[in-house]
Tab-separated table of N, CA and C in Angstrom:
chain	number	residue	atom	x	y	z
O	1	MET	N	2.267	28.207	10.245
O	1	MET	CA	1.107	28.230	9.393
O	1	MET	C	1.348	27.431	8.210
O	2	HIS	N	0.407	26.671	7.799
O	2	HIS	CA	0.645	25.802	6.631
O	2	HIS	C	0.117	26.524	5.510
O	3	PRO	N	0.784	26.298	4.234
O	3	PRO	CA	0.183	27.007	2.933
O	3	PRO	C	-1.236	26.297	2.548
O	4	ILE	N	-1.980	27.080	2.052
O	4	ILE	CA	-3.321	26.691	1.692
O	4	ILE	C	-3.320	26.603	0.229
O	5	ALA	N	-3.705	25.432	-0.423
O	5	ALA	CA	-3.990	25.148	-1.858
O	5	ALA	C	-5.416	24.977	-1.851
O	6	ALA	N	-6.215	25.641	-2.742
O	6	ALA	CA	-7.700	25.502	-2.535
O	6	ALA	C	-7.945	24.305	-3.342
O	7	GLY	N	-7.263	23.952	-4.549
O	7	GLY	CA	-7.607	22.839	-5.430
O	7	GLY	C	-7.663	21.564	-4.652
O	8	PRO	N	-6.686	21.133	-3.827
O	8	PRO	CA	-6.609	19.829	-3.174
O	8	PRO	C	-7.614	19.838	-2.162
O	9	ILE	N	-7.803	20.962	-1.417
O	9	ILE	CA	-8.787	20.961	-0.411
O	9	ILE	C	-10.173	20.688	-0.856
O	10	VAL	N	-10.704	21.438	-1.824
O	10	VAL	CA	-12.002	21.270	-2.453
O	10	VAL	C	-12.111	19.880	-3.074
O	11	GLU	N	-11.035	19.269	-3.845
O	11	GLU	CA	-11.303	17.989	-4.435
O	11	GLU	C	-11.420	17.069	-3.365
O	12	ASN	N	-10.660	16.919	-2.238
O	12	ASN	CA	-10.855	16.212	-1.142
O	12	ASN	C	-12.309	16.278	-0.554
O	13	ALA	N	-12.657	17.340	-0.380
O	13	ALA	CA	-13.984	17.572	0.252
O	13	ALA	C	-15.179	16.911	-0.708
O	14	VAL	N	-15.038	17.227	-1.963
O	14	VAL	CA	-16.072	16.751	-2.737
O	14	VAL	C	-16.053	15.186	-2.919
O	15	THR	N	-14.968	14.600	-3.147
O	15	THR	CA	-14.833	12.971	-3.032
O	15	THR	C	-15.293	12.584	-1.648
O	16	GLU	N	-14.860	13.044	-0.639
O	16	GLU	CA	-15.107	12.410	0.623
O	16	GLU	C	-16.582	12.624	0.975
O	17	VAL	N	-17.265	13.791	0.828
O	17	VAL	CA	-18.591	14.025	1.070
O	17	VAL	C	-19.407	13.085	0.193
O	18	LEU	N	-19.355	13.006	-0.995
O	18	LEU	CA	-20.140	12.266	-1.906
O	18	LEU	C	-19.920	10.726	-1.787
O	19	ARG	N	-18.860	10.288	-1.413
O	19	ARG	CA	-18.585	8.942	-1.034
O	19	ARG	C	-18.970	8.444	0.226
O	20	VAL	N	-18.720	9.248	1.246
O	20	VAL	CA	-19.221	8.924	2.669
O	20	VAL	C	-20.642	8.935	2.697
O	21	GLN	N	-21.239	10.128	2.473
O	21	GLN	CA	-22.641	10.378	2.672
O	21	GLN	C	-23.570	9.710	1.836
O	22	PHE	N	-23.249	9.536	0.444
O	22	PHE	CA	-23.992	9.108	-0.565
O	22	PHE	C	-23.650	7.700	-1.238
O	23	GLY	N	-22.505	7.314	-0.951
O	23	GLY	CA	-21.945	6.173	-1.701
O	23	GLY	C	-21.667	6.328	-3.165
O	24	LEU	N	-21.348	7.618	-3.598
O	24	LEU	CA	-21.123	7.933	-4.820
O	24	LEU	C	-19.676	8.440	-5.123
O	25	ASP	N	-19.258	8.031	-6.428
O	25	ASP	CA	-18.001	8.590	-6.772
O	25	ASP	C	-18.166	9.785	-7.682
O	26	ALA	N	-17.210	10.720	-7.394
O	26	ALA	CA	-17.250	12.063	-8.153
O	26	ALA	C	-15.948	12.013	-9.010
O	27	GLU	N	-16.084	12.187	-10.291
O	27	GLU	CA	-14.954	12.257	-11.157
O	27	GLU	C	-14.855	13.691	-11.674
O	28	PRO	N	-13.640	14.137	-11.354
O	28	PRO	CA	-13.417	15.570	-11.855
O	28	PRO	C	-13.305	15.711	-13.500
O	29	VAL	N	-13.895	16.618	-13.927
O	29	VAL	CA	-13.810	16.928	-15.461
O	29	VAL	C	-12.619	17.739	-15.708
O	30	SER	N	-11.951	17.215	-16.623
O	30	SER	CA	-10.500	17.924	-16.818
O	30	SER	C	-10.756	19.317	-17.672
O	31	LYS	N	-11.736	19.433	-18.504
O	31	LYS	CA	-11.833	20.651	-19.157
O	31	LYS	C	-13.191	21.188	-18.997
O	32	PRO	N	-13.692	21.868	-17.846
O	32	PRO	CA	-15.012	22.100	-17.747
O	32	PRO	C	-15.472	23.280	-18.645
O	33	SER	N	-16.695	23.155	-19.144
O	33	SER	CA	-17.243	24.135	-20.095
O	33	SER	C	-17.601	25.361	-19.206
O	34	PRO	N	-17.693	26.606	-19.519
O	34	PRO	CA	-17.880	27.615	-18.751
O	34	PRO	C	-19.366	27.605	-18.420
O	35	VAL	N	-20.257	27.118	-19.321
O	35	VAL	CA	-21.801	26.966	-18.864
O	35	VAL	C	-22.078	25.482	-19.303
O	36	ILE	N	-22.778	24.766	-18.225
O	36	ILE	CA	-23.108	23.644	-18.363
O	36	ILE	C	-24.432	23.468	-19.257
O	37	GLU	N	-24.276	22.729	-20.177
O	37	GLU	CA	-25.286	22.691	-21.329
O	37	GLU	C	-26.266	21.788	-21.035
O	38	GLY	N	-27.525	21.787	-21.424
O	38	GLY	CA	-28.572	20.839	-21.218
O	38	GLY	C	-29.328	20.583	-19.944
O	39	TYR	N	-29.187	21.524	-19.197
O	39	TYR	CA	-29.852	21.476	-17.774
O	39	TYR	C	-30.604	22.774	-17.604
O	40	ALA	N	-31.788	22.840	-17.860
O	40	ALA	CA	-32.476	24.019	-17.834
O	40	ALA	C	-32.722	24.568	-16.406
O	41	SER	N	-32.870	23.619	-15.417
O	41	SER	CA	-33.197	23.946	-14.023
O	41	SER	C	-32.106	23.376	-13.266
O	42	HIS	N	-31.696	24.028	-12.235
O	42	HIS	CA	-30.797	23.670	-11.288
O	42	HIS	C	-30.922	24.317	-9.883
O	43	LEU	N	-30.255	23.756	-9.030
O	43	LEU	CA	-30.103	24.395	-7.658
O	43	LEU	C	-28.748	24.962	-7.560
O	44	ALA	N	-28.651	26.139	-6.762
O	44	ALA	CA	-27.379	26.660	-6.424
O	44	ALA	C	-27.407	26.949	-5.019
O	45	GLY	N	-26.263	26.775	-4.300
O	45	GLY	CA	-26.044	26.918	-2.893
O	45	GLY	C	-24.811	27.742	-2.483
O	46	THR	N	-24.881	28.608	-1.656
O	46	THR	CA	-23.556	29.407	-1.123
O	46	THR	C	-23.769	29.336	0.339
O	47	VAL	N	-22.221	29.084	0.832
O	47	VAL	CA	-21.879	29.335	2.187
O	47	VAL	C	-20.740	30.396	2.356
O	48	HIS	N	-20.955	31.295	3.211
O	48	HIS	CA	-19.920	32.282	3.509
O	48	HIS	C	-18.960	31.854	4.651
O	49	ILE	N	-17.774	32.027	4.465
O	49	ILE	CA	-16.691	31.505	5.176
O	49	ILE	C	-15.913	32.814	5.785
O	50	THR	N	-16.044	33.025	7.163
O	50	THR	CA	-15.573	34.333	7.675
O	50	THR	C	-14.678	33.869	8.909
O	51	GLY	N	-13.679	34.844	9.233
O	51	GLY	CA	-12.892	34.673	10.312
O	51	GLY	C	-11.946	35.940	10.321
O	52	SER	N	-11.042	36.065	11.305
O	52	SER	CA	-10.310	37.324	11.563
O	52	SER	C	-9.348	37.500	10.541
O	53	ARG	N	-8.911	36.268	9.830
O	53	ARG	CA	-7.898	36.307	8.670
O	53	ARG	C	-8.429	35.618	7.536
O	54	VAL	N	-9.552	35.381	7.558
O	54	VAL	CA	-10.087	34.746	6.205
O	54	VAL	C	-11.661	35.305	5.938
O	55	GLN	N	-11.687	35.495	4.570
O	55	GLN	CA	-13.038	35.668	4.148
O	55	GLN	C	-13.238	35.049	2.820
O	56	GLY	N	-14.389	34.370	2.638
O	56	GLY	CA	-14.545	33.795	1.424
O	56	GLY	C	-15.919	33.072	1.202
O	57	ASN	N	-16.324	32.498	-0.036
O	57	ASN	CA	-17.595	31.907	-0.233
O	57	ASN	C	-17.318	30.711	-1.031
O	58	LEU	N	-18.222	29.718	-0.690
O	58	LEU	CA	-18.198	28.358	-1.521
O	58	LEU	C	-19.486	28.428	-2.196
O	59	SER	N	-19.792	28.165	-3.469
O	59	SER	CA	-20.770	28.089	-4.117
O	59	SER	C	-20.943	26.854	-5.031
O	60	LEU	N	-21.972	26.031	-5.075
O	60	LEU	CA	-22.158	25.001	-5.951
O	60	LEU	C	-23.391	25.038	-6.686
O	61	ALA	N	-23.381	24.179	-7.709
O	61	ALA	CA	-24.667	24.085	-8.624
O	61	ALA	C	-24.817	22.815	-9.066
O	62	MET	N	-25.986	22.437	-9.066
O	62	MET	CA	-26.325	20.885	-9.716
O	62	MET	C	-27.559	20.858	-10.403
O	63	PRO	N	-27.821	20.189	-11.284
O	63	PRO	CA	-29.162	19.930	-11.968
O	63	PRO	C	-30.152	19.238	-11.054
O	64	ASP	N	-31.376	19.667	-11.393
O	64	ASP	CA	-32.413	19.111	-10.708
O	64	ASP	C	-32.201	17.386	-10.602
O	65	ALA	N	-31.783	16.848	-11.643
O	65	ALA	CA	-31.715	15.345	-11.690
O	65	ALA	C	-30.703	14.852	-10.727
O	66	LEU	N	-29.647	15.650	-10.397
O	66	LEU	CA	-28.674	15.080	-9.318
O	66	LEU	C	-29.413	15.359	-8.005
O	67	ALA	N	-30.039	16.601	-7.839
O	67	ALA	CA	-30.840	16.746	-6.691
O	67	ALA	C	-31.643	15.711	-6.253
O	68	ASN	N	-32.374	15.161	-7.173
O	68	ASN	CA	-33.352	14.143	-7.208
O	68	ASN	C	-32.749	12.828	-6.567
O	69	LYS	N	-31.689	12.449	-7.336
O	69	LYS	CA	-30.831	11.273	-6.946
O	69	LYS	C	-30.319	11.296	-5.441
O	70	LEU	N	-29.749	12.586	-5.128
O	70	LEU	CA	-29.248	12.605	-3.736
O	70	LEU	C	-30.369	12.674	-2.776
O	71	VAL	N	-31.461	13.256	-2.811
O	71	VAL	CA	-32.549	13.047	-1.905
O	71	VAL	C	-33.071	11.712	-1.796
O	72	ALA	N	-33.196	10.875	-3.010
O	72	ALA	CA	-33.573	9.521	-2.850
O	72	ALA	C	-32.543	8.633	-2.012
O	73	LEU	N	-31.230	8.991	-2.212
O	73	LEU	CA	-30.225	8.290	-1.355
O	73	LEU	C	-30.268	8.775	0.017
O	74	MET	N	-30.542	9.910	0.237
O	74	MET	CA	-30.519	10.484	1.540
O	74	MET	C	-31.792	10.127	2.485
O	75	VAL	N	-33.013	9.954	1.878
O	75	VAL	CA	-34.240	9.611	2.542
O	75	VAL	C	-34.817	8.334	2.232
O	76	GLY	N	-34.183	7.668	1.234
O	76	GLY	CA	-34.820	6.363	0.696
O	76	GLY	C	-35.774	6.657	-0.541
O	77	GLY	N	-36.090	5.799	-1.310
O	77	GLY	CA	-37.191	5.893	-2.245
O	77	GLY	C	-36.389	5.891	-3.580
O	78	SER	N	-37.142	6.405	-4.515
O	78	SER	CA	-36.696	6.322	-5.951
O	78	SER	C	-36.372	7.769	-6.643
O	79	GLU	N	-35.297	8.084	-7.187
O	79	GLU	CA	-35.285	9.339	-7.906
O	79	GLU	C	-36.146	9.740	-8.934
O	80	ASP	N	-36.908	8.826	-9.266
O	80	ASP	CA	-38.043	9.115	-10.094
O	80	ASP	C	-39.451	9.353	-9.512
O	81	ASP	N	-39.470	9.321	-8.275
O	81	ASP	CA	-40.618	9.837	-7.394
O	81	ASP	C	-40.753	11.385	-7.532
O	82	ASP	N	-41.881	11.675	-7.300
O	82	ASP	CA	-42.184	13.238	-7.358
O	82	ASP	C	-41.480	13.887	-6.048
O	83	ILE	N	-40.370	14.535	-6.148
O	83	ILE	CA	-39.611	15.013	-5.080
O	83	ILE	C	-39.910	16.384	-4.920
O	84	ALA	N	-40.351	16.786	-3.726
O	84	ALA	CA	-40.723	18.198	-3.430
O	84	ALA	C	-39.407	19.210	-3.655
O	85	ALA	N	-39.697	20.371	-4.093
O	85	ALA	CA	-38.723	21.433	-4.251
O	85	ALA	C	-37.932	21.626	-3.012
O	86	GLU	N	-38.681	21.673	-1.976
O	86	GLU	CA	-38.169	21.792	-0.588
O	86	GLU	C	-37.109	20.794	-0.323
O	87	ASP	N	-37.354	19.634	-0.731
O	87	ASP	CA	-36.458	18.420	-0.213
O	87	ASP	C	-35.260	18.698	-1.228
O	88	LYS	N	-35.199	19.084	-2.526
O	88	LYS	CA	-34.235	19.216	-3.233
O	88	LYS	C	-33.306	20.523	-2.771
O	89	ALA	N	-33.993	21.336	-2.295
O	89	ALA	CA	-33.251	22.669	-1.745
O	89	ALA	C	-32.587	22.302	-0.479
O	90	ASP	N	-33.067	21.330	0.386
O	90	ASP	CA	-32.604	20.849	1.724
O	90	ASP	C	-31.310	20.147	1.313
O	91	VAL	N	-31.332	19.149	0.314
O	91	VAL	CA	-30.108	18.354	0.168
O	91	VAL	C	-29.190	19.162	-0.656
O	92	ALA	N	-29.560	20.068	-1.425
O	92	ALA	CA	-28.415	20.882	-1.840
O	92	ALA	C	-27.820	21.851	-0.792
O	93	GLY	N	-28.545	22.331	0.155
O	93	GLY	CA	-27.955	23.103	1.437
O	93	GLY	C	-27.112	22.346	2.135
O	94	GLU	N	-27.730	21.196	2.296
O	94	GLU	CA	-26.800	20.062	3.219
O	94	GLU	C	-25.428	19.814	2.731
O	95	ILE	N	-25.632	19.517	1.317
O	95	ILE	CA	-24.203	19.146	0.672
O	95	ILE	C	-23.325	20.414	0.612
O	96	CYS	N	-23.869	21.531	0.412
O	96	CYS	CA	-23.020	22.826	0.508
O	96	CYS	C	-22.497	23.017	2.013
O	97	ASN	N	-23.376	22.551	2.809
O	97	ASN	CA	-22.829	22.734	4.393
O	97	ASN	C	-21.871	21.686	4.580
O	98	MET	N	-21.761	20.546	4.060
O	98	MET	CA	-20.831	19.655	4.415
O	98	MET	C	-19.608	19.893	3.586
O	99	LEU	N	-19.695	20.389	2.587
O	99	LEU	CA	-18.488	20.568	1.828
O	99	LEU	C	-17.696	21.797	2.388
O	100	ALA	N	-18.646	22.873	2.683
O	100	ALA	CA	-17.949	24.037	3.545
O	100	ALA	C	-17.358	23.732	4.808
O	101	GLY	N	-17.911	22.649	5.451
O	101	GLY	CA	-17.322	22.086	6.838
O	101	GLY	C	-16.046	21.464	6.465
O	102	GLN	N	-15.784	20.620	5.514
O	102	GLN	CA	-14.685	20.041	5.195
O	102	GLN	C	-13.685	20.958	4.801
O	103	ILE	N	-14.032	22.030	4.049
O	103	ILE	CA	-13.101	23.021	3.672
O	103	ILE	C	-12.621	23.993	4.856
O	104	GLY	N	-13.562	24.285	5.702
O	104	GLY	CA	-13.387	25.250	6.940
O	104	GLY	C	-12.470	24.413	7.874
O	105	GLN	N	-12.720	23.106	7.973
O	105	GLN	CA	-11.701	22.280	8.848
O	105	GLN	C	-10.289	22.331	8.294
O	106	ALA	N	-10.183	22.136	6.981
O	106	ALA	CA	-8.866	22.258	6.355
O	106	ALA	C	-8.122	23.721	6.403
O	107	LEU	N	-8.927	24.860	6.411
O	107	LEU	CA	-8.313	26.164	6.688
O	107	LEU	C	-8.004	26.324	8.198
O	108	SER	N	-8.811	25.658	9.122
O	108	SER	CA	-8.572	25.738	10.471
O	108	SER	C	-7.005	25.138	10.770
O	109	LYS	N	-6.950	24.041	10.250
O	109	LYS	CA	-5.627	23.167	10.192
O	109	LYS	C	-4.510	23.925	9.817
O	110	GLY	N	-4.774	24.805	8.643
O	110	GLY	CA	-3.712	25.739	8.293
O	110	GLY	C	-3.470	26.894	8.951
O	111	GLY	N	-4.283	27.249	10.053
O	111	GLY	CA	-4.058	28.361	10.911
O	111	GLY	C	-5.018	29.506	10.684
O	112	TYR	N	-6.174	29.108	9.924
O	112	TYR	CA	-7.174	30.104	9.662
O	112	TYR	C	-8.426	29.717	10.343
O	113	SER	N	-8.649	30.066	11.458
O	113	SER	CA	-9.994	29.688	12.173
O	113	SER	C	-11.107	30.483	11.323
O	114	ASN	N	-12.177	29.879	11.437
O	114	ASN	CA	-13.237	30.522	10.678
O	114	ASN	C	-14.847	29.890	11.098
O	115	ASP	N	-15.579	30.701	10.636
O	115	ASP	CA	-17.116	30.240	10.896
O	115	ASP	C	-17.705	30.229	9.509
O	116	LEU	N	-18.816	29.514	9.573
O	116	LEU	CA	-19.574	29.157	8.261
O	116	LEU	C	-20.896	29.776	8.456
O	117	SER	N	-21.458	30.311	7.470
O	117	SER	CA	-22.732	30.790	7.455
O	117	SER	C	-23.867	29.590	7.201
O	118	VAL	N	-25.039	29.823	7.435
O	118	VAL	CA	-26.102	28.830	7.003
O	118	VAL	C	-26.046	28.866	5.517
O	119	PRO	N	-26.327	27.747	4.829
O	119	PRO	CA	-26.327	27.813	3.394
O	119	PRO	C	-27.594	28.631	2.919
O	120	GLU	N	-27.287	29.180	1.785
O	120	GLU	CA	-28.384	29.991	1.074
O	120	GLU	C	-28.606	29.103	-0.211
O	121	VAL	N	-29.818	28.691	-0.578
O	121	VAL	CA	-30.184	27.840	-1.759
O	121	VAL	C	-31.132	28.503	-2.554
O	122	GLN	N	-30.786	28.486	-3.845
O	122	GLN	CA	-31.886	29.141	-4.772
O	122	GLN	C	-32.088	28.144	-5.922
O	123	GLN	N	-33.182	28.236	-6.446
O	123	GLN	CA	-33.695	27.326	-7.677
O	123	GLN	C	-33.226	28.227	-8.793
O	124	GLY	N	-32.560	27.685	-9.835
O	124	GLY	CA	-32.217	28.503	-10.941
O	124	GLY	C	-32.592	27.930	-12.221
O	125	SER	N	-32.433	28.831	-13.259
O	125	SER	CA	-32.784	28.369	-14.681
O	125	SER	C	-31.741	29.001	-15.601
O	126	GLY	N	-31.477	28.492	-16.678
O	126	GLY	CA	-30.858	29.218	-17.630
O	126	GLY	C	-29.303	29.071	-17.312
O	127	ASP	N	-28.493	30.156	-17.512
O	127	ASP	CA	-26.920	30.236	-17.305
O	127	ASP	C	-26.596	29.999	-15.863
O	128	TRP	N	-25.854	28.954	-15.601
O	128	TRP	CA	-25.350	28.628	-14.262
O	128	TRP	C	-24.447	29.589	-13.764
O	129	ASN	N	-23.661	30.211	-14.672
O	129	ASN	CA	-22.689	31.252	-14.127
O	129	ASN	C	-23.338	32.407	-13.434
O	130	THR	N	-24.455	32.741	-13.661
O	130	THR	CA	-25.197	33.863	-13.007
O	130	THR	C	-25.420	33.493	-11.509
O	131	THR	N	-25.528	32.108	-11.071
O	131	THR	CA	-25.745	31.810	-9.597
O	131	THR	C	-24.514	31.582	-9.045
O	132	LEU	N	-23.382	31.368	-9.618
O	132	LEU	CA	-21.990	31.099	-8.995
O	132	LEU	C	-21.281	32.339	-8.849
O	133	LEU	N	-20.241	32.133	-7.995
O	133	LEU	CA	-19.316	33.223	-7.483
O	133	LEU	C	-18.840	33.939	-8.742
O	134	ASP	N	-18.597	35.205	-8.686
O	134	ASP	CA	-17.764	36.009	-9.627
O	134	ASP	C	-16.237	35.824	-9.322
O	135	ASN	N	-15.424	35.541	-10.178
O	135	ASN	CA	-13.818	35.625	-9.936
O	135	ASN	C	-13.598	34.572	-8.989
O	136	PRO	N	-13.842	33.222	-8.798
O	136	PRO	CA	-13.412	32.338	-7.910
O	136	PRO	C	-11.936	32.103	-7.999
O	137	GLU	N	-11.180	31.684	-7.051
O	137	GLU	CA	-9.895	31.199	-7.025
O	137	GLU	C	-9.879	29.774	-7.711
O	138	TYR	N	-10.990	29.124	-7.332
O	138	TYR	CA	-11.085	27.712	-7.780
O	138	TYR	C	-12.411	27.426	-8.304
O	139	LYS	N	-12.402	26.782	-9.537
O	139	LYS	CA	-13.720	26.318	-10.066
O	139	LYS	C	-13.399	24.883	-10.565
O	140	GLY	N	-14.260	24.048	-10.139
O	140	GLY	CA	-14.279	22.626	-10.488
O	140	GLY	C	-15.546	22.198	-11.029
O	141	VAL	N	-15.456	21.167	-11.763
O	141	VAL	CA	-16.671	20.416	-12.182
O	141	VAL	C	-16.437	18.965	-12.000
O	142	TRP	N	-17.414	18.337	-11.486
O	142	TRP	CA	-17.321	17.020	-11.365
O	142	TRP	C	-18.659	16.207	-12.014
O	143	HIS	N	-18.407	15.036	-12.355
O	143	HIS	CA	-19.597	14.076	-12.734
O	143	HIS	C	-19.706	13.276	-11.699
O	144	CYS	N	-20.926	13.196	-11.052
O	144	CYS	CA	-21.427	12.224	-9.993
O	144	CYS	C	-22.770	11.460	-10.601
O	145	ALA	N	-22.549	10.307	-10.846
O	145	ALA	CA	-23.719	9.493	-11.298
O	145	ALA	C	-23.973	9.909	-12.766
O	146	GLY	N	-22.963	10.437	-13.364
O	146	GLY	CA	-23.309	10.910	-14.867
O	146	GLY	C	-23.790	12.235	-14.987
O	147	LEU	N	-23.850	13.068	-13.668
O	147	LEU	CA	-24.339	14.336	-13.874
O	147	LEU	C	-23.414	15.297	-13.232
O	148	PRO	N	-23.536	16.650	-13.810
O	148	PRO	CA	-22.451	17.598	-13.253
O	148	PRO	C	-22.755	18.221	-11.748
O	149	LEU	N	-21.746	18.409	-11.205
O	149	LEU	CA	-21.759	19.364	-9.947
O	149	LEU	C	-20.655	20.304	-10.080
O	150	VAL	N	-20.993	21.521	-10.039
O	150	VAL	CA	-20.038	22.587	-10.218
O	150	VAL	C	-19.718	23.302	-8.725
O	151	LEU	N	-18.595	23.343	-8.567
O	151	LEU	CA	-18.262	23.945	-7.321
O	151	LEU	C	-17.118	25.238	-7.518
O	152	ASN	N	-17.419	26.367	-6.758
O	152	ASN	CA	-16.518	27.504	-6.945
O	152	ASN	C	-16.031	27.853	-5.510
O	153	LEU	N	-15.026	28.170	-5.222
O	153	LEU	CA	-14.347	28.686	-4.080
O	153	LEU	C	-13.557	30.005	-4.119
O	154	ALA	N	-14.013	31.043	-3.565
O	154	ALA	CA	-13.259	32.302	-3.494
O	154	ALA	C	-12.797	32.594	-1.998
O	155	LEU	N	-11.625	32.729	-1.754
O	155	LEU	CA	-10.939	32.950	-0.527
O	155	LEU	C	-10.017	34.118	-0.461
O	156	ARG	N	-10.061	34.852	0.579
O	156	ARG	CA	-9.047	35.976	0.797
O	156	ARG	C	-8.370	35.577	2.128
O	157	LEU	N	-7.057	35.186	2.078
O	157	LEU	CA	-6.376	34.779	3.326
O	157	LEU	C	-5.250	35.996	3.725
O	158	GLU	N	-5.517	36.298	4.789
O	158	GLU	CA	-4.423	37.454	5.336
O	158	GLU	C	-3.425	36.726	6.259
O	159	PRO	N	-2.039	37.202	6.092
O	159	PRO	CA	-0.989	36.611	6.833
O	159	PRO	C	-1.301	36.950	8.348
C-alpha cells in the first residue's frame, strides 16, 4: 500500500482537469483567505467518496464568472452570453466529477478502492465557507483565468 498525500493528489487533479478539458492554467494561491471576497454569487459542488477502507468528500466552489467562462469553453460561445443557471450547475458538477475521478483513481492506486457519488451542486451566495466541507484535511485555492476556484478534500483512510 502506498502512502496517500492529499495535497499533491488534489493539485495534480486540478491542474490536469483544467488544462486538458478547458485549456486553462490553474495557479495555486499561496495564502488563501478563509472567505473569498467580492463574489456574491457562486456555485458549490460535492462528491462523496466511499469504499470499504475510505470515506470522504470533495467539495469545490467557484464564482458565477468562472462558471460562465467554463460553460463557454465547454459548449462554445462567449462567457458574456446569457448563460442558463442549469448550464452553470452542469459545468460545476462535471468539474467536480472530473476532479473526484482523478482523486479516486489516485486513491485506488494507493490501495483504497472507492466509488464516487453523483455530484450535488448548489447555487450559493454570501459566505463560501458555509457551502464547503467542515474540517477538511486539504483546502486549496487556485486562480484560473484570474478567478478563484476553491477545493476542499476530507478523507478518512483505514489501514
